[in-house]
PDB file of C-alpha atoms in Angstrom:
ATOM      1  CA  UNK A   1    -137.428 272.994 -66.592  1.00 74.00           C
ATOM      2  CA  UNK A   2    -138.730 271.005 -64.247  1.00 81.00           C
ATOM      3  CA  UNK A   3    -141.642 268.137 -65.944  1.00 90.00           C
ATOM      4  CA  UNK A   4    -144.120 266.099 -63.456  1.00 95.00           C
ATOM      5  CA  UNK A   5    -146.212 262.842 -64.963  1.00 96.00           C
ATOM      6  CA  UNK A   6    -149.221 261.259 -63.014  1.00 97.00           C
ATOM      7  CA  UNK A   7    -150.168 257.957 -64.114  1.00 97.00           C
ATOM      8  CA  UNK A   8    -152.912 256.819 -64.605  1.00 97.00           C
ATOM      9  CA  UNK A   9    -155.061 259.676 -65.620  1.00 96.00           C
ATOM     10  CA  UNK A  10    -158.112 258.530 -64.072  1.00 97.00           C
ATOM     11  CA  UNK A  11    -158.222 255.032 -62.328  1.00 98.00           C
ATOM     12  CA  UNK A  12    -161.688 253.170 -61.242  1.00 98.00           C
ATOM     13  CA  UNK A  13    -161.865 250.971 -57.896  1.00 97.00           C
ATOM     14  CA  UNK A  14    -163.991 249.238 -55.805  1.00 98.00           C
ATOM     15  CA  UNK A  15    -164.929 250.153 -52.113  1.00 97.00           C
ATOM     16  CA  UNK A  16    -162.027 248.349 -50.167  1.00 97.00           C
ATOM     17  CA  UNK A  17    -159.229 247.463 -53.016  1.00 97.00           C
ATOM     18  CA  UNK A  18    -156.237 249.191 -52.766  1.00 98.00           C
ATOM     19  CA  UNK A  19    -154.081 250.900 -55.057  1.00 98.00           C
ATOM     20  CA  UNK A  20    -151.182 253.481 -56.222  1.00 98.00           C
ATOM     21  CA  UNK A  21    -151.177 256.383 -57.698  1.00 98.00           C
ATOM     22  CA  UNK A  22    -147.514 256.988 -59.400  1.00 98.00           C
ATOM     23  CA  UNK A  23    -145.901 260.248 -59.864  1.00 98.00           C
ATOM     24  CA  UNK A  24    -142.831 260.884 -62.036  1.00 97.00           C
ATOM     25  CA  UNK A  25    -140.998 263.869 -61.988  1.00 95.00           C
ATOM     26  CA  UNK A  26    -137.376 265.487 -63.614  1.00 92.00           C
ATOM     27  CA  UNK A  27    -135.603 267.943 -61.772  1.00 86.00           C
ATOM     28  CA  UNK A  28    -132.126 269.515 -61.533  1.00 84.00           C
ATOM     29  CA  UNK A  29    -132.382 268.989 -57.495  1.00 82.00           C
ATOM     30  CA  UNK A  30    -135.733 268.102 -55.300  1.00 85.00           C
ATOM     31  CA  UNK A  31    -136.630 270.911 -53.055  1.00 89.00           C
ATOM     32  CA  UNK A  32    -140.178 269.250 -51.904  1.00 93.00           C
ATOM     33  CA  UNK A  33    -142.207 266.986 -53.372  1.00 95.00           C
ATOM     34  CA  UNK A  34    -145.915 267.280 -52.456  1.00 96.00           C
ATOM     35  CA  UNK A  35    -149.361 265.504 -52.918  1.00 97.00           C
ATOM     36  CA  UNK A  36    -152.621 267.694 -52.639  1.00 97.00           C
ATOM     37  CA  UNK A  37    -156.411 266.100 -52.787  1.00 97.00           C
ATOM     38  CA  UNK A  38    -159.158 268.517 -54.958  1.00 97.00           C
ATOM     39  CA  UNK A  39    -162.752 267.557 -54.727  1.00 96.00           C
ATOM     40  CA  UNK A  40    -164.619 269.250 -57.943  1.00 93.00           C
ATOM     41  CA  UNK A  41    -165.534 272.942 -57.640  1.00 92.00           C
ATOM     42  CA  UNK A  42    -162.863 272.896 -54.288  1.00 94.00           C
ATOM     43  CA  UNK A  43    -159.570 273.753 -54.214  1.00 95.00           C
ATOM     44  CA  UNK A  44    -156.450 271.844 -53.821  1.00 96.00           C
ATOM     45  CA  UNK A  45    -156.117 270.443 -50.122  1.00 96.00           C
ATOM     46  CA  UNK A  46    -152.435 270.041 -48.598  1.00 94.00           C
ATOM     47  CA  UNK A  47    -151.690 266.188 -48.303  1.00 96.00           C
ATOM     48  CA  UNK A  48    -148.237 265.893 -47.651  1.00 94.00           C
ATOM     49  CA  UNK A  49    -144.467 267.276 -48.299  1.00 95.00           C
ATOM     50  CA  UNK A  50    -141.789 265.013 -48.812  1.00 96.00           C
ATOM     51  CA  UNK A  51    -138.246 265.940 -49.203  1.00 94.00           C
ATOM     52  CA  UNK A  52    -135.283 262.895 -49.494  1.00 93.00           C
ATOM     53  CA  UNK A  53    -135.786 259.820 -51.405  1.00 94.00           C
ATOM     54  CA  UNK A  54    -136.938 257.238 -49.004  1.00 96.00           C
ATOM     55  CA  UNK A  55    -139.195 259.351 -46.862  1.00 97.00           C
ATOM     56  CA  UNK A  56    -142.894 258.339 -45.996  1.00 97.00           C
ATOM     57  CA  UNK A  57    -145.608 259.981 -44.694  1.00 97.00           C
ATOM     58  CA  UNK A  58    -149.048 258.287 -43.766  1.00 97.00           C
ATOM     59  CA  UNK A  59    -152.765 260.092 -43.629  1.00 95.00           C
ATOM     60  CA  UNK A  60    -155.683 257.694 -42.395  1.00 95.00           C
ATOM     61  CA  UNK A  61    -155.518 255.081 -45.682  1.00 97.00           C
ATOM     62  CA  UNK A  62    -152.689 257.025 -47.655  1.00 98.00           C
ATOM     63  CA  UNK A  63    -149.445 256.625 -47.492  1.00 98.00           C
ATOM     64  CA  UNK A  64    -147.333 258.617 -49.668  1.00 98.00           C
ATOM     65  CA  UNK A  65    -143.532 257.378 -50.404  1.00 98.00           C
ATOM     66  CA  UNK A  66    -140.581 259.236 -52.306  1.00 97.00           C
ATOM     67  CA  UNK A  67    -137.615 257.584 -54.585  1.00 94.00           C
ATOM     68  CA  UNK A  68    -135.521 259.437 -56.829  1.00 91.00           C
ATOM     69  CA  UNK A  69    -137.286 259.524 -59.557  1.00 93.00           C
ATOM     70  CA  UNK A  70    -141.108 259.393 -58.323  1.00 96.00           C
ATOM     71  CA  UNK A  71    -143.166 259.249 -55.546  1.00 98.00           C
ATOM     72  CA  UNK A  72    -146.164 256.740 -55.030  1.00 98.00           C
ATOM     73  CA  UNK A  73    -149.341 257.428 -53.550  1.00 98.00           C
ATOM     74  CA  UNK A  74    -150.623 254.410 -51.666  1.00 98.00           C
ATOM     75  CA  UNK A  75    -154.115 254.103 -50.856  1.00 98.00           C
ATOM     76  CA  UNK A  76    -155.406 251.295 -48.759  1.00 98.00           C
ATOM     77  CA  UNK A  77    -158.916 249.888 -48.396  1.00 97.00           C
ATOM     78  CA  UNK A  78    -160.077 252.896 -49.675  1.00 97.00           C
ATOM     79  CA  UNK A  79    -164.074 254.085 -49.399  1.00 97.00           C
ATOM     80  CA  UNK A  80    -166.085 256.183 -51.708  1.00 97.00           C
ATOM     81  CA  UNK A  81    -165.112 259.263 -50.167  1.00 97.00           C
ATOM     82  CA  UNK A  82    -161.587 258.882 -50.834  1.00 98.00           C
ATOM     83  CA  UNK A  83    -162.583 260.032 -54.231  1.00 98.00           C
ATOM     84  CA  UNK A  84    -161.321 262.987 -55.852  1.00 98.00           C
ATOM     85  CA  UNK A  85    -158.921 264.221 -57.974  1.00 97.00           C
ATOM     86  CA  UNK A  86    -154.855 263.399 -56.374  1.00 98.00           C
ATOM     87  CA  UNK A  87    -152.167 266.146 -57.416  1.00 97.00           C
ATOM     88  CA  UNK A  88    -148.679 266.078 -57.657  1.00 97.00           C
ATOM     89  CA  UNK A  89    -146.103 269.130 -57.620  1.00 95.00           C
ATOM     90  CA  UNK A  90    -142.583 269.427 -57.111  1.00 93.00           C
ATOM     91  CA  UNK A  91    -141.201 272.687 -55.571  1.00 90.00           C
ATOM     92  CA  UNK A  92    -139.160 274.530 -57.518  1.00 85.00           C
ATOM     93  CA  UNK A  93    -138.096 278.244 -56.113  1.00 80.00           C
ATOM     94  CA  UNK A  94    -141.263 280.429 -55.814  1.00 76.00           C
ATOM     95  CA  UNK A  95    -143.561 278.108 -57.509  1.00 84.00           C
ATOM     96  CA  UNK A  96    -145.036 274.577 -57.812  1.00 89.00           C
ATOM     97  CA  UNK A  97    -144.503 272.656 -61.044  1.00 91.00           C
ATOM     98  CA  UNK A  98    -147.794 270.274 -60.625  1.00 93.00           C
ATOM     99  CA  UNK A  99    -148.566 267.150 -62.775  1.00 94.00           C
ATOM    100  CA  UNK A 100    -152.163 266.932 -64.794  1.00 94.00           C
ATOM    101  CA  UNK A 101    -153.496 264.650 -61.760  1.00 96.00           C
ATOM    102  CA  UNK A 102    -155.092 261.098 -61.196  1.00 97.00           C
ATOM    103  CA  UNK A 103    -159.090 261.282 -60.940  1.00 97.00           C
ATOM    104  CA  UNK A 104    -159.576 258.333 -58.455  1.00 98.00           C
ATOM    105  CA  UNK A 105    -163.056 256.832 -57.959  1.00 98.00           C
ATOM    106  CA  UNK A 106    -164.112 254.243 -55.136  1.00 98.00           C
ATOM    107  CA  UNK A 107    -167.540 252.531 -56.293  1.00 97.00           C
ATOM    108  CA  UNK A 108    -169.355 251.309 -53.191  1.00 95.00           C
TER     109      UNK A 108
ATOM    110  CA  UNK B   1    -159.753 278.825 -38.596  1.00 54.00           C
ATOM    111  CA  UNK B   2    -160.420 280.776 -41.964  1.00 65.00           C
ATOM    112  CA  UNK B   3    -157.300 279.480 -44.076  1.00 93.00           C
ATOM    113  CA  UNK B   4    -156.962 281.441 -47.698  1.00 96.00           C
ATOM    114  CA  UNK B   5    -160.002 283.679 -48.749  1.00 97.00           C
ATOM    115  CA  UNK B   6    -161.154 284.205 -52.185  1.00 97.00           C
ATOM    116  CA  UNK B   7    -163.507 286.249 -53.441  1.00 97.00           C
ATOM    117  CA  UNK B   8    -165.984 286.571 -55.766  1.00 97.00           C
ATOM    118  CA  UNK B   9    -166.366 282.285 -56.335  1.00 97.00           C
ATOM    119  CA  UNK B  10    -168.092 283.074 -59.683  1.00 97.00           C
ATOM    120  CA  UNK B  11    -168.237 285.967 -62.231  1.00 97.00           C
ATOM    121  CA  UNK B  12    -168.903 286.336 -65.696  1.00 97.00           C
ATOM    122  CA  UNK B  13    -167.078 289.513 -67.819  1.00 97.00           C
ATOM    123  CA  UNK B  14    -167.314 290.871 -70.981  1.00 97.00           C
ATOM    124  CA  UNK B  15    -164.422 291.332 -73.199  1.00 98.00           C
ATOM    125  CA  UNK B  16    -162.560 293.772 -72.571  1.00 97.00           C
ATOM    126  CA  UNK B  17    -163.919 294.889 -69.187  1.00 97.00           C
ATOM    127  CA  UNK B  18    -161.422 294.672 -65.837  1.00 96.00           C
ATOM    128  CA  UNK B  19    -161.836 293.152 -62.360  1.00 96.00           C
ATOM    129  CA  UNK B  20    -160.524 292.226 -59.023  1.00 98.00           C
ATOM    130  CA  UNK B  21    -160.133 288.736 -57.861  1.00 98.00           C
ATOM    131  CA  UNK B  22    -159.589 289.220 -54.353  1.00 98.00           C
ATOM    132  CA  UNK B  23    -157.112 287.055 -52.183  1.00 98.00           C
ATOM    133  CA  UNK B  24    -157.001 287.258 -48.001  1.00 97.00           C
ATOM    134  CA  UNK B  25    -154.926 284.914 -45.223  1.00 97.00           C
ATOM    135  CA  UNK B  26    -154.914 284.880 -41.893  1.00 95.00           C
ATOM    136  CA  UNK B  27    -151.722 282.866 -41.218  1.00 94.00           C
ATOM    137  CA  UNK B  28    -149.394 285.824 -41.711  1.00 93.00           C
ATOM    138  CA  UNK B  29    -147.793 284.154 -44.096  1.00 94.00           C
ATOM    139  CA  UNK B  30    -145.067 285.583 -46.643  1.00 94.00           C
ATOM    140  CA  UNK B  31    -145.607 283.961 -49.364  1.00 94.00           C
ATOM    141  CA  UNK B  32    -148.838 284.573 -51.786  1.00 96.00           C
ATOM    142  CA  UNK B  33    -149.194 283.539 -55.326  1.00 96.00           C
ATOM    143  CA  UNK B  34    -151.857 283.017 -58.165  1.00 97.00           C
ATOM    144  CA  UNK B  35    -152.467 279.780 -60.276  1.00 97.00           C
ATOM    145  CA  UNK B  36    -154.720 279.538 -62.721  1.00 97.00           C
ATOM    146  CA  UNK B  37    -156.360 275.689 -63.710  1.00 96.00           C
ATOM    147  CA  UNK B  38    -157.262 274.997 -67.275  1.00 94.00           C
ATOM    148  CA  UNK B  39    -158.107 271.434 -68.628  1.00 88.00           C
ATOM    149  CA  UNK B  40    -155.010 269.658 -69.767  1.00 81.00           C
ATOM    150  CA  UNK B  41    -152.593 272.520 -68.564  1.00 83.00           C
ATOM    151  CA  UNK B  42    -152.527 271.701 -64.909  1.00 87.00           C
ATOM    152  CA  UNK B  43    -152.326 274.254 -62.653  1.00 93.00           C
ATOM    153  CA  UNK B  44    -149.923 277.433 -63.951  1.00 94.00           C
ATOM    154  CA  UNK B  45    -148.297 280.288 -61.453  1.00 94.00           C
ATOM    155  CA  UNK B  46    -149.486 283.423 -62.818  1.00 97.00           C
ATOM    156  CA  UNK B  47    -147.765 285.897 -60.186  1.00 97.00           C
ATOM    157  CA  UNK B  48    -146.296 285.790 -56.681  1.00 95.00           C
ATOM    158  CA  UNK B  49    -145.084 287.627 -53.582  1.00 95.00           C
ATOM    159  CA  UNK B  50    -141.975 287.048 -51.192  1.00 93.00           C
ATOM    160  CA  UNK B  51    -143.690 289.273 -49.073  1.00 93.00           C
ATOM    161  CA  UNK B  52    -145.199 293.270 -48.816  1.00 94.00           C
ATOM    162  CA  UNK B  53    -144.100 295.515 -51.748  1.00 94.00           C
ATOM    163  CA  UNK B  54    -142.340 292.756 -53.347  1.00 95.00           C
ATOM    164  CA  UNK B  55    -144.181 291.145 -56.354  1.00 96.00           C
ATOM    165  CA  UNK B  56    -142.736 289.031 -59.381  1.00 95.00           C
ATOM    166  CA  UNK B  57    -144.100 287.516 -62.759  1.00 95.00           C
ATOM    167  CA  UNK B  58    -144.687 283.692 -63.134  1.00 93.00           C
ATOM    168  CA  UNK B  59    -145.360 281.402 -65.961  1.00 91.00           C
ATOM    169  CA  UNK B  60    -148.184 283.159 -67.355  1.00 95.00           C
ATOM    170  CA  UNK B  61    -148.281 287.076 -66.208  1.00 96.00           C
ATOM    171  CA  UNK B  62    -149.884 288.577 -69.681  1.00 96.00           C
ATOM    172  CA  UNK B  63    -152.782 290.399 -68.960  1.00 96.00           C
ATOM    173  CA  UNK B  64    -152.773 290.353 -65.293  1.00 97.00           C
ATOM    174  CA  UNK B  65    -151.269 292.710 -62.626  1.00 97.00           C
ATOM    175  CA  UNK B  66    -150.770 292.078 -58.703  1.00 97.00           C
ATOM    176  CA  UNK B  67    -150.018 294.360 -56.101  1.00 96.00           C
ATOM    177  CA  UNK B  68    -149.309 293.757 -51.963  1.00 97.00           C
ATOM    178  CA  UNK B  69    -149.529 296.449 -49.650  1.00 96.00           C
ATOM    179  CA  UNK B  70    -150.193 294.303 -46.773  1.00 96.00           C
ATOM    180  CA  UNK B  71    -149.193 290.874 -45.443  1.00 96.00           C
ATOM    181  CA  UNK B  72    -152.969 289.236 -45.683  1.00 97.00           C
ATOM    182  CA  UNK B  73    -154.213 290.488 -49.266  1.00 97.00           C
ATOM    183  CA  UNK B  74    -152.481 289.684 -52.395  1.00 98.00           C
ATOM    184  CA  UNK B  75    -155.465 290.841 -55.525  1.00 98.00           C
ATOM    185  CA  UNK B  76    -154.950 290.278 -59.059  1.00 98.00           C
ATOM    186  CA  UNK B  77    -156.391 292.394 -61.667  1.00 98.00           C
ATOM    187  CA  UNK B  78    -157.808 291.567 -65.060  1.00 97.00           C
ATOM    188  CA  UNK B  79    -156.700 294.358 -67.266  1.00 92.00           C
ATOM    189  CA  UNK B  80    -158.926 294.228 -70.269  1.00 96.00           C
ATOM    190  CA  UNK B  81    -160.397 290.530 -70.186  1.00 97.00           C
ATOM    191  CA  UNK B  82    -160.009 288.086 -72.853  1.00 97.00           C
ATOM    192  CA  UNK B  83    -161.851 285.105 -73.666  1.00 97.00           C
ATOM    193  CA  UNK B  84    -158.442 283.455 -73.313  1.00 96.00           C
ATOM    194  CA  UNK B  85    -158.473 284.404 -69.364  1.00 97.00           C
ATOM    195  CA  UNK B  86    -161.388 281.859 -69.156  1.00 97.00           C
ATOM    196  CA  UNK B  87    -160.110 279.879 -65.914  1.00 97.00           C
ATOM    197  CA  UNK B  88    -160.645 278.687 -62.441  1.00 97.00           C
ATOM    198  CA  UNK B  89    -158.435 280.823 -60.521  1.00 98.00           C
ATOM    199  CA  UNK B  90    -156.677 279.677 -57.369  1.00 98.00           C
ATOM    200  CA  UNK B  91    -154.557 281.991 -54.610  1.00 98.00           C
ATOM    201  CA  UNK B  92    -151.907 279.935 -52.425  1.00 96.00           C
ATOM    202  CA  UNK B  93    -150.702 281.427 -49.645  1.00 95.00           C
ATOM    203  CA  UNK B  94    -147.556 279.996 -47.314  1.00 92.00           C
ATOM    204  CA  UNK B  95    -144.832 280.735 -44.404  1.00 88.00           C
ATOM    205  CA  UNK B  96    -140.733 281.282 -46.206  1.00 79.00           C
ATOM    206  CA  UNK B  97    -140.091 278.054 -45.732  1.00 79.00           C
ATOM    207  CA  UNK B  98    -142.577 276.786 -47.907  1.00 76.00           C
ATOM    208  CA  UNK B  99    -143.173 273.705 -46.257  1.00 80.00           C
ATOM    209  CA  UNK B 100    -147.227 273.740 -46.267  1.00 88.00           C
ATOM    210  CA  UNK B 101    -148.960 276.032 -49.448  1.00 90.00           C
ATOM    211  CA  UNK B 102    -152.262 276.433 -48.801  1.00 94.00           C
ATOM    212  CA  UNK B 103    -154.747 277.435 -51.951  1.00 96.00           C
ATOM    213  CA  UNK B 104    -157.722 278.756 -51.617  1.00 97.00           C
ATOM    214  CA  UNK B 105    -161.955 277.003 -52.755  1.00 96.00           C
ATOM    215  CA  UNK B 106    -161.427 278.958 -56.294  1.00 97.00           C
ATOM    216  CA  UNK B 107    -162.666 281.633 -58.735  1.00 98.00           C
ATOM    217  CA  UNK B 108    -164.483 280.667 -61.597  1.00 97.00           C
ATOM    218  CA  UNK B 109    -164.311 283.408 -64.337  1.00 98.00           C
ATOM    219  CA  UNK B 110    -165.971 283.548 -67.880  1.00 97.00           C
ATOM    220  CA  UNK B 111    -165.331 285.574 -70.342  1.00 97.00           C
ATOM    221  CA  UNK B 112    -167.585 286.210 -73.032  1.00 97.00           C
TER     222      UNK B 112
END
């Protein structure tokens, strides 16, 4: 079965340094690799979808890449409300296989 | 713009007792499914639909039952609740070719 890993678990930063957020994943073939945001007590909110090894997509100060083995979740300059919880999930048919998550949190 | 609808946000059961979570979308989407979010287990499918009168078991299906008779409402039903069923519940809701999934704010459920 498909297995996803999010590193680190929870990572601390201040207002304006930037970062990544790694996710590893094994599967038999990628159908979709996407990235959700959850803010406590909310749910998950759709990020981005990425599909071939190489592909980027960009968001205001995220930037999410794809290789193919993991995918990296760039965040630049980031500010305190860019903190949340950042999922991972690879597609596989009829259901996402999602990672534990990285809690991120931007100290002013 | 009203997205994926869940209803009730909290509830507390007994053991034993049954309930509705209630799941509505407004995108005419296809595809509906339930996760369920525990500390340290992620986010697990529970069940899912392909689309009206078609339903199918997920990861985790004991204890819960799903039915669709229509494209925007997908419920799932507690049987006989468990303190085991303890969760925050989550419906997702997206088009066949699963490019965007959309979840839903949540249902928190206790069972005591």
């Amino acid at each position: 079965e498909d297995q996803v890993t999010q590193s680190p678990e929870a990572l601390r930063l201040q207002e304006g340094e930037s970062s990544s957020l790694n996710c590893s994943y094994t599967v038999s073939g990628l159908r979709g690799l996407f990235w959700y945001r959850q803010d406590p007590g909310k749910g998950p909110e759709f990020l981005f979808t990425l599909y071939s090894a190489g592909e980027e997509k960009e968001k205001e100060r995220l930037k999410a890449t794809l290789t193919k083995k993991e995918s990296f979740l760039h965040i630049t300059a980031p500010k305190p409300e860019d903190s949340a919880t950042y999922l991972c999930a690879v597609q596989e048919p009829q259901k996402l296989v999602f990672g534990q998550g990285t809690r991120l949190t931007i100290n002013p | 713009n009203a997205g994926v609808t869940q209803t009730p946000k909290f509830q507390v059961l007994k053991t034993g007792q049954s309930m509705t979570l209630q799941c509505a979308q407004d995108m005419n989407h296809e595809y509906m499914s339930w996760y369920r979010q525990d500390p340290g287990m992620g986010l697990r499918l529970i069940h899912y639909s392909v689309g009206a009168g078609i339903t199918d078991q997920g990861e985790v299906p004991n204890g819960y039952n799903v039915s669709r008779s229509t494209t925007e409402d997908f419920p799932l039903r507690l049987l006989s609740a468990a303190p085991s069923q303890t969760s925050v519940y989550f419906c997702a809701s997206s088009s066949v070719t699963g490019n965007t999934i959309y979840f839903g704010e949540g249902s928190w459920l206790t069972v005591v």
